[in-house]
Coordinates of C-alpha atoms and ligand atoms in Angstrom, one line a residue:
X1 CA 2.4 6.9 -16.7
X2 CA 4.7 7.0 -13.4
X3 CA 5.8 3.8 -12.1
X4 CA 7.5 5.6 -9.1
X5 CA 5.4 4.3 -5.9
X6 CA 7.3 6.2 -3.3
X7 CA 3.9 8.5 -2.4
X8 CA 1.9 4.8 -2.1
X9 CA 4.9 3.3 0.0
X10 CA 5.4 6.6 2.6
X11 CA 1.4 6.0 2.9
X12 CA 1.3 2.6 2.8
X13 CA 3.7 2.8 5.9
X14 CA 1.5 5.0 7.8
X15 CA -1.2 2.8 7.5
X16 CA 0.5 -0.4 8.4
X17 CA 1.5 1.3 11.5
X18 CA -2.5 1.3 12.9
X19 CA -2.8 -1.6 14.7
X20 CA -6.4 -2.0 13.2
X21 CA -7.3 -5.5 14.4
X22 CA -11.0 -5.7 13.8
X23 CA -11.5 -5.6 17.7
X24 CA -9.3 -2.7 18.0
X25 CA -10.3 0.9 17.4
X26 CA -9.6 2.5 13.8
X27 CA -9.9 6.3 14.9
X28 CA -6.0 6.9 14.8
X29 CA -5.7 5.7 11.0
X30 CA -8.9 7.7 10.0
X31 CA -7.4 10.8 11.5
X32 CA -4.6 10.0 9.3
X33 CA -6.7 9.7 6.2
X34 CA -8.4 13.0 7.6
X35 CA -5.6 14.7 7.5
X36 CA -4.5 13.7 4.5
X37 CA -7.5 14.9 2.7
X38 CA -7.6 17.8 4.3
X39 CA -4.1 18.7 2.5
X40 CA -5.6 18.4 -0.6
X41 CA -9.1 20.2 0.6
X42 CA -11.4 17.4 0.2
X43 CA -14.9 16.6 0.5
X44 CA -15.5 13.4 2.9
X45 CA -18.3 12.4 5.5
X46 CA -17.5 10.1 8.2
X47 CA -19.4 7.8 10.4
X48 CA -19.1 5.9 13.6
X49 CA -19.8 2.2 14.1
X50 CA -22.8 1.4 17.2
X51 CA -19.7 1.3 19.6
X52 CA -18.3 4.8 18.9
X53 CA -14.8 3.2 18.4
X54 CA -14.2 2.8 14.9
X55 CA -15.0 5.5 11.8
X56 CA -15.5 4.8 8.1
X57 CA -15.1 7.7 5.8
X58 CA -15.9 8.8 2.1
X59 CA -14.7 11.1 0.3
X60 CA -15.4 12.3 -3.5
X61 CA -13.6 14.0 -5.9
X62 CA -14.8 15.3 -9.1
X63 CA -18.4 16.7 -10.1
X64 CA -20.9 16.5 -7.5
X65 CA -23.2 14.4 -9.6
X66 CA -24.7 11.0 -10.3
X67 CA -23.1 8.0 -12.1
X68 CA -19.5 8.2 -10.5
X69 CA -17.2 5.0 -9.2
X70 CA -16.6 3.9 -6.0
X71 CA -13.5 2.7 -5.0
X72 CA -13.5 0.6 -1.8
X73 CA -11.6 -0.9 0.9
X74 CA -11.8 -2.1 4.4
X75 CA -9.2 -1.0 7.1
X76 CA -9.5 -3.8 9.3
X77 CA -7.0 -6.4 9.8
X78 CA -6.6 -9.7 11.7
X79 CA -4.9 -10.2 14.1
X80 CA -1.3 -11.4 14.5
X81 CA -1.7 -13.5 17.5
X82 CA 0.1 -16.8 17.5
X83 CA 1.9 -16.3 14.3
X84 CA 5.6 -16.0 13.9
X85 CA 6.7 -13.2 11.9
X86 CA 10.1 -12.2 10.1
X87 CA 10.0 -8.5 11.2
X88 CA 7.5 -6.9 13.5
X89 CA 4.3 -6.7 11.7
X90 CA 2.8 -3.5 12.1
X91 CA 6.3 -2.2 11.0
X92 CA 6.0 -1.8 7.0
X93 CA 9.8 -3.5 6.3
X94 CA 11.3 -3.9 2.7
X95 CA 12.9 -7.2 1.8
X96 CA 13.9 -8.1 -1.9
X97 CA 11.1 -5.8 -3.3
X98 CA 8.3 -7.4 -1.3
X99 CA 6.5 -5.1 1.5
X100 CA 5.5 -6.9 4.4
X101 CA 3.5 -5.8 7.2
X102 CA -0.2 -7.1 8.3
X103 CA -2.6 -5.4 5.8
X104 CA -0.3 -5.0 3.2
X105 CA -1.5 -7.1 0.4
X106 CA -5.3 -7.5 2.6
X107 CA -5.9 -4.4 1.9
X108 CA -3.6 -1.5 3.3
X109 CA -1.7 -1.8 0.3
X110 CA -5.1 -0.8 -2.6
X111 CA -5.8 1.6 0.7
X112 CA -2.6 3.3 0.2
X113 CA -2.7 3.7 -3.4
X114 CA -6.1 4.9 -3.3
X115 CA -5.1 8.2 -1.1
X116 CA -1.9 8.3 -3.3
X117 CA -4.0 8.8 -6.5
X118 CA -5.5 11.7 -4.7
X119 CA -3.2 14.6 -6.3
X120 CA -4.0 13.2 -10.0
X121 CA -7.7 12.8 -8.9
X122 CA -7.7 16.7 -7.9
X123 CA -5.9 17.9 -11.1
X124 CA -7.8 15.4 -13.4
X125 CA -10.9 17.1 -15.4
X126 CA -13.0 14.2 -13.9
X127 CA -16.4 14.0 -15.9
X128 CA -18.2 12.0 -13.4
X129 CA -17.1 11.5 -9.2
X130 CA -15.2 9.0 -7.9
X131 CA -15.4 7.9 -4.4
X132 CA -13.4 6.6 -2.3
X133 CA -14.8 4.4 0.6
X134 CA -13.3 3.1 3.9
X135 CA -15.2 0.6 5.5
X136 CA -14.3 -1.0 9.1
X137 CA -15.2 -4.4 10.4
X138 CA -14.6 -6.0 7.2
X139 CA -13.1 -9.2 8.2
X140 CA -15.7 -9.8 11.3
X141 CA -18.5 -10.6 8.8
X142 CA -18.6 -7.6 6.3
X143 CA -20.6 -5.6 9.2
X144 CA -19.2 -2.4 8.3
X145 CA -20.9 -2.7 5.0
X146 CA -24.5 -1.6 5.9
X147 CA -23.3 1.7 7.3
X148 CA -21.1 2.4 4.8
X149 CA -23.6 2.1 2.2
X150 CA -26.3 3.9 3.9
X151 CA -23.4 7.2 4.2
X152 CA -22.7 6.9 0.9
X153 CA -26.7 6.9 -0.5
X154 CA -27.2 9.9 2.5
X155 CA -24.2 12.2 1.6
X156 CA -23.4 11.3 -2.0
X157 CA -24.8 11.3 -5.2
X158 CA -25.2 7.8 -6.3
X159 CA -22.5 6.1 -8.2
X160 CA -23.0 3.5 -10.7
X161 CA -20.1 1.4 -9.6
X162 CA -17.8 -0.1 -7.3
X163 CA -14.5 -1.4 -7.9
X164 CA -13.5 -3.4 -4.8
X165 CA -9.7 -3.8 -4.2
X166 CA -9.0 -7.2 -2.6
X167 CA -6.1 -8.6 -3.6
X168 CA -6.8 -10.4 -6.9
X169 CA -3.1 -9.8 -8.6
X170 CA -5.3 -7.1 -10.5
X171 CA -7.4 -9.9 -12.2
X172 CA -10.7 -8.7 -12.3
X173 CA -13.1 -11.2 -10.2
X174 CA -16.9 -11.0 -11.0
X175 CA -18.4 -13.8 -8.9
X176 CA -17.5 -14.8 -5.3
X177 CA -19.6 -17.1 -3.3
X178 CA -22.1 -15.6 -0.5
X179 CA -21.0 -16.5 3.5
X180 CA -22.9 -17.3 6.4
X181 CA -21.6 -18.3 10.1
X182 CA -24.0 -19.6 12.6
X183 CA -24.2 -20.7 16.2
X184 CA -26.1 -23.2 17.8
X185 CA -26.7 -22.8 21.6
X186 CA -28.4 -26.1 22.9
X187 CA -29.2 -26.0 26.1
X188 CA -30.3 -29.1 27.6
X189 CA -30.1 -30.4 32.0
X190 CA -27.7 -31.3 33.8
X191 CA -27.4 -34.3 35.9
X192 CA -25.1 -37.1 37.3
X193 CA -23.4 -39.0 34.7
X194 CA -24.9 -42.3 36.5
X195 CA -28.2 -40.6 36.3
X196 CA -28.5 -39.7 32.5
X197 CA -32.4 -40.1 32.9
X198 CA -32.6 -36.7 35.0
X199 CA -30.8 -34.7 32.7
X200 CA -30.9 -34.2 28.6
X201 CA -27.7 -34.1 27.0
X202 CA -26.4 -30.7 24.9
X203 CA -24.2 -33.1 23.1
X204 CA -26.0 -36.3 22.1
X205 CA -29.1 -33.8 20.6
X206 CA -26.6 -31.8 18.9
X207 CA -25.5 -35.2 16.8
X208 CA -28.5 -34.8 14.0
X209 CA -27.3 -31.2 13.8
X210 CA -23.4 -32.3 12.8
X211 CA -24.8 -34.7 11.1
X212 CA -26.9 -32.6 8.9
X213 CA -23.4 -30.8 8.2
X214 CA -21.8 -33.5 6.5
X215 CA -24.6 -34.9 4.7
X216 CA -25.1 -31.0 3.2
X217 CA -21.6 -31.1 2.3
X218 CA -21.8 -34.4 0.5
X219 CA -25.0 -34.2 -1.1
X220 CA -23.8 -31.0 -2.6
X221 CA -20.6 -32.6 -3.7
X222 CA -22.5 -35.4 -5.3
X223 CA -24.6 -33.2 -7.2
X224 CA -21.8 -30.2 -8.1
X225 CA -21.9 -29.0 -12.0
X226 CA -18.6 -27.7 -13.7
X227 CA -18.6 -24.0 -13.0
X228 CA -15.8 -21.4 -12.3
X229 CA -15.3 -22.1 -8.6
X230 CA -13.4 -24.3 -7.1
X231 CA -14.4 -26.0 -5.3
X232 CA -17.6 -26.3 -7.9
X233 CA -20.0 -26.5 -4.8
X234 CA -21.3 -24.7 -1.2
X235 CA -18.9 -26.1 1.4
X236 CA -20.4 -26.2 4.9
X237 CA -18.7 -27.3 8.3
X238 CA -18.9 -27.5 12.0
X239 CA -15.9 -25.4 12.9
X240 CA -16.1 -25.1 16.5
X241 CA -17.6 -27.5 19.1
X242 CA -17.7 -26.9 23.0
X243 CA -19.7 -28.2 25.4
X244 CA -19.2 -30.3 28.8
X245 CA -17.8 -29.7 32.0
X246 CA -16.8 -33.3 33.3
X247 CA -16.5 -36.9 31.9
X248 CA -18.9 -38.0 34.5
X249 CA -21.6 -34.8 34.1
X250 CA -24.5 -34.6 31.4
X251 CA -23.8 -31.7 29.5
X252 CA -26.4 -29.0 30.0
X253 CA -24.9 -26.9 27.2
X254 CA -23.1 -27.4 23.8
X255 CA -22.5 -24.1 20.8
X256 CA -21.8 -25.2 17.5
X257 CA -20.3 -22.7 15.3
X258 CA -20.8 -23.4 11.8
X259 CA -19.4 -21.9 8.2
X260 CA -21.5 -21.8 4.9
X261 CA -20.1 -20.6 1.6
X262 CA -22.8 -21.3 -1.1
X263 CA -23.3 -20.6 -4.6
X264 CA -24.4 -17.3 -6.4
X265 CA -27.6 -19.4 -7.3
X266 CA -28.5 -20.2 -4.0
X267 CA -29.6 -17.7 -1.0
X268 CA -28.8 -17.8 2.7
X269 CA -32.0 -17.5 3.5
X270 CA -33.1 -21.3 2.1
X271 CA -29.7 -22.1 3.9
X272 CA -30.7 -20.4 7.4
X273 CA -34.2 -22.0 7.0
X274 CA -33.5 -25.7 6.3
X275 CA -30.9 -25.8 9.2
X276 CA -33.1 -24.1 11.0
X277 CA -36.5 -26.2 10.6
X278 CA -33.6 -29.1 11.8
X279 CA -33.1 -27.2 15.3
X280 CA -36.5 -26.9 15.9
X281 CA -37.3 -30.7 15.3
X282 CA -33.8 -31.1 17.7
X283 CA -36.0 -28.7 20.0
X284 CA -38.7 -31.2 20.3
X285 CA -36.9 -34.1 20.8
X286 CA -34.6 -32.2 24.0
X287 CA -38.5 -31.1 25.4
X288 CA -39.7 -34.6 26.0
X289 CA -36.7 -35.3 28.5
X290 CA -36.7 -31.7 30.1
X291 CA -39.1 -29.5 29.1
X292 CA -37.7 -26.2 29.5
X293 CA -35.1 -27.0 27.1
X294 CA -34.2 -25.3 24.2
X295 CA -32.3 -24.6 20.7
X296 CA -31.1 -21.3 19.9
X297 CA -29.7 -20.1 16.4
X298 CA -28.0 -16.9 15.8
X299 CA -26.9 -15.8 12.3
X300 CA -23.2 -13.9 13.4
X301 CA -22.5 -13.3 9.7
X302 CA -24.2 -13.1 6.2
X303 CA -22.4 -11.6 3.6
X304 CA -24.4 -11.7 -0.4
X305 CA -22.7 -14.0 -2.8
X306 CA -21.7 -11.8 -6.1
X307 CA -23.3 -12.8 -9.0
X308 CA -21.5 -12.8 -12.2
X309 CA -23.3 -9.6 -14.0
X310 CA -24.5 -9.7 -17.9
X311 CA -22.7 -6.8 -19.4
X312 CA -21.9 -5.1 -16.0
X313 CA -20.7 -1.6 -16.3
X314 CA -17.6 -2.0 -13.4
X315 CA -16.3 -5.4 -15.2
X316 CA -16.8 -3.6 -18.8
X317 CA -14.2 -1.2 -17.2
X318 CA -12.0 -3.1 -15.1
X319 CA -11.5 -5.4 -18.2
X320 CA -10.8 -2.5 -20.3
X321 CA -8.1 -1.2 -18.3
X322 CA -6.7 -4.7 -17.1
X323 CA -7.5 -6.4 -20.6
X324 CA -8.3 -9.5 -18.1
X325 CA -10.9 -11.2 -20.2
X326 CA -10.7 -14.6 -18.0
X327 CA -13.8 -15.5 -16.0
X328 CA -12.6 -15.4 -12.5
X329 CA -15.3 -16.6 -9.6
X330 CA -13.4 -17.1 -6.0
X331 CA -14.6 -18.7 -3.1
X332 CA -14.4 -15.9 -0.4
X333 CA -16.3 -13.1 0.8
X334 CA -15.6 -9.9 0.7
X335 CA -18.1 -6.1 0.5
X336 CA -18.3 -6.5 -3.3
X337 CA -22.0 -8.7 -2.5
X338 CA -23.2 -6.0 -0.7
X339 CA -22.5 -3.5 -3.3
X340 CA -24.1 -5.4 -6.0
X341 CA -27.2 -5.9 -3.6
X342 CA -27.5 -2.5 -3.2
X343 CA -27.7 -1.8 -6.9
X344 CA -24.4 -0.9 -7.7
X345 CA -22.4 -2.8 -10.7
X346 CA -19.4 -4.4 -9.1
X347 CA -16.1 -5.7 -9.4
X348 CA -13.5 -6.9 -7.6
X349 CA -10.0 -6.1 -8.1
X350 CA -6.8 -4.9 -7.0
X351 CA -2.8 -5.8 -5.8
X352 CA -1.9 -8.3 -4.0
X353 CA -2.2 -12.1 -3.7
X354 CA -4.9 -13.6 -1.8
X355 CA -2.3 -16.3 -0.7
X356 CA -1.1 -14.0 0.9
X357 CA -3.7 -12.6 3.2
X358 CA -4.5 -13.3 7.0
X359 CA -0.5 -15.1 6.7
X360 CA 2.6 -14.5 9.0
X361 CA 5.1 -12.5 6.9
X362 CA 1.7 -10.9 4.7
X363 CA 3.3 -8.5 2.1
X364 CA 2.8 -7.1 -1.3
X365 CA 5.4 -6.8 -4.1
X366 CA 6.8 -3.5 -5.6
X367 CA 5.5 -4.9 -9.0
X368 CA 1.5 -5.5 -7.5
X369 CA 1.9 -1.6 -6.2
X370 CA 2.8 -1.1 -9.5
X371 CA 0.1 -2.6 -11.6
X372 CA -2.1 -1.4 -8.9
X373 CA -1.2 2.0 -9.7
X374 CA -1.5 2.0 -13.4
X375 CA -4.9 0.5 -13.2
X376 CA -5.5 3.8 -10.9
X377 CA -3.9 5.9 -13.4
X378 CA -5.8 4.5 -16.4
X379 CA -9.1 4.5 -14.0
X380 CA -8.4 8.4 -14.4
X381 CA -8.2 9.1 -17.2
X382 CA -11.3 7.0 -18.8
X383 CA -13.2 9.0 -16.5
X384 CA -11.7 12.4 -18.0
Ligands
LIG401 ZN1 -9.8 -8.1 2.7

């Protein structure tokens, strides 16, 4: 086993250098990854995303056959606007064994070791395929998902796993709780602030809706069982409110943008329907002052919660090369839902502290790269 990183660092600095902000194209640091494979003459597929400016690829190694492991990560980052950072961020800079850089630890840094496994994947006598998938849009919403997963089941034969590698410090996480962002467009009349009866007010109808926020929140609170989360029970929120032009004008419009993170046991869809059956009765109550008035929901983001599995095949293995036999749930999103919806058994793990992730001065340290890489190395050669 080698604990010299050097090949994951020279990569991992390639990568950090691609300003991949999830608004920002990807197509430089795909070329890269391109590139790289093509050194090595390997297989991949790539696909665009609707607007033609970002690319996910796959690429297998090993027999062309069913049954293999996936090995995924997104090459999105967010952005670095308004933080204040140590050295420039999209620099990859060494200081007292830590990496920094934005994407090291979320995930550049499982990204990089990834393509540095590459060389042992090609001389290993691999018995079944393993994949390796770049997604894009990951941190807008898990978008890139979908397409990634409908490449894969077109070009590939289907594996029977997926090892995302968020940063868990190489615990292996088997639940995580399902997301879903909405926004609420009310759109009511304006009018004179001394003439409230000629107008109906965006933000006294959007009250019951706030409302129904933190009375979610606390009944689920009140009724939360001991579990592995924390906290124990769905969390929603109003996180953005705007609306209003002037003190002394009814407000014809007001968008609420609110944040759901709920339970393995529960689905977004009873979520999206409650809140939604609330707009409409909001709907009403706006039509009998103006009656072209109206309450528009959009679902921006819905990512699967990931459900603990019964004897999964990807946590059998991830505990078997980690020996982490702890129950680790978390309370964030990330691909591994959709995986598992799509029928593939599913993990989480990989280097890198979560703490970490979406910070100023993000890095990962020499020993997660580390770890990381043995769990790669040992991923080899269980599939030999
Ligand atoms: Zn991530």
């Amino acid at each position: 086993m080698s604990d010299d990183i050097q090949h994951a660092l020279s990569v991992l600095k390639h990568l950090v250098g691609f300003a991949t902000v999830s608004d920002q194209s990807n197509i430089d640091l795909i070329e890269f990854i391109m590139a790289y494979l093509d050194e090595y003459q390997i297989k991949y597929h790539v696909f665009p995303d609707s607007s033609g400016t970002k690319l996910g690829l796959i690429a297998q190694i090993g027999p062309d056959v069913e049954g293999g492991v996936v090995l995924s990560g997104h090459t999105d980052v967010v952005p670095v606007t308004g933080q204040s950072w140590s050295s420039d961020p999209w620099k990859l800079t060494e200081r007292d064994d830590r990496y920094y850089g934005r994407g090291t630890c979320d995930m550049k840094g499982f990204l990089a070791l990834m393509l540095a496994a590459v060389p042992q994947l090609v001389s290993a006598s691999l018995t079944r395929p393993v994949q390796l998938a770049f997604s894009f849009d990951e941190e807008v919403g898990c978008l890139g998902t979908a397409p990634l997963l409908t490449a894969l089941e077109t070009h590939f034969p289907k594996a029977s796993m997926v090892i995302v590698g968020e940063p868990t410090l190489m615990s292996v996480v088997t639940g995580h709780k399902g997301g879903l962002g909405l926004v609420t467009r009310l759109h009511g009349k304006a009018a004179h602030s001394s003439r409230p009866d000629l107008g109906a007010s965006a933000i006294s109808h959007a009250m019951p809706l706030i409302q129904w926020h933190s009375s979610r929140q606390q009944a689920a609170c009140a009724t939360a069982t001991p579990n592995d989360f924390t906290p124990s029970y769905s969390t929603v929120q109003v996180g953005t409110i705007k609306g209003g032009v002037a003190l002394n004008t009814v407000p014809d419009l007001c968008v609420l943008e609110s944040d759901i993170r709920f339970l393995p046991n529960e689905t977004a869809e009873d979520w999206v329907n409650e809140y939604r059956g609330l707009t409409r009765t909001v709907e009403d109550a706006m039509r009998t002052e103006y009656g072209d008035a109206r309450v528009e929901l959009v679902v921006t983001e819905n990512v699967p919660a990931m459900h603990p599995e019964t004897s999964g095949e990807a946590e059998g293995l991830a505990r078997q090369i980690t020996g982490d036999n702890s129950d680790n749930c978390v309370s964030y999103q990330t691909e591994a839902g959709h995986f598992q919806a799509a029928g593939y058994s599913t993990v989480v793990c990989g280097p890198g502290s979560i703490e970490r992730a979406h910070k100023p001065d993000e890095f990962i340290s020499s020993d997660q790269l580390r770890q990381g890489q043995a769990f790669l190395e040992c991923l080899i050669t269980a599939l030999c």
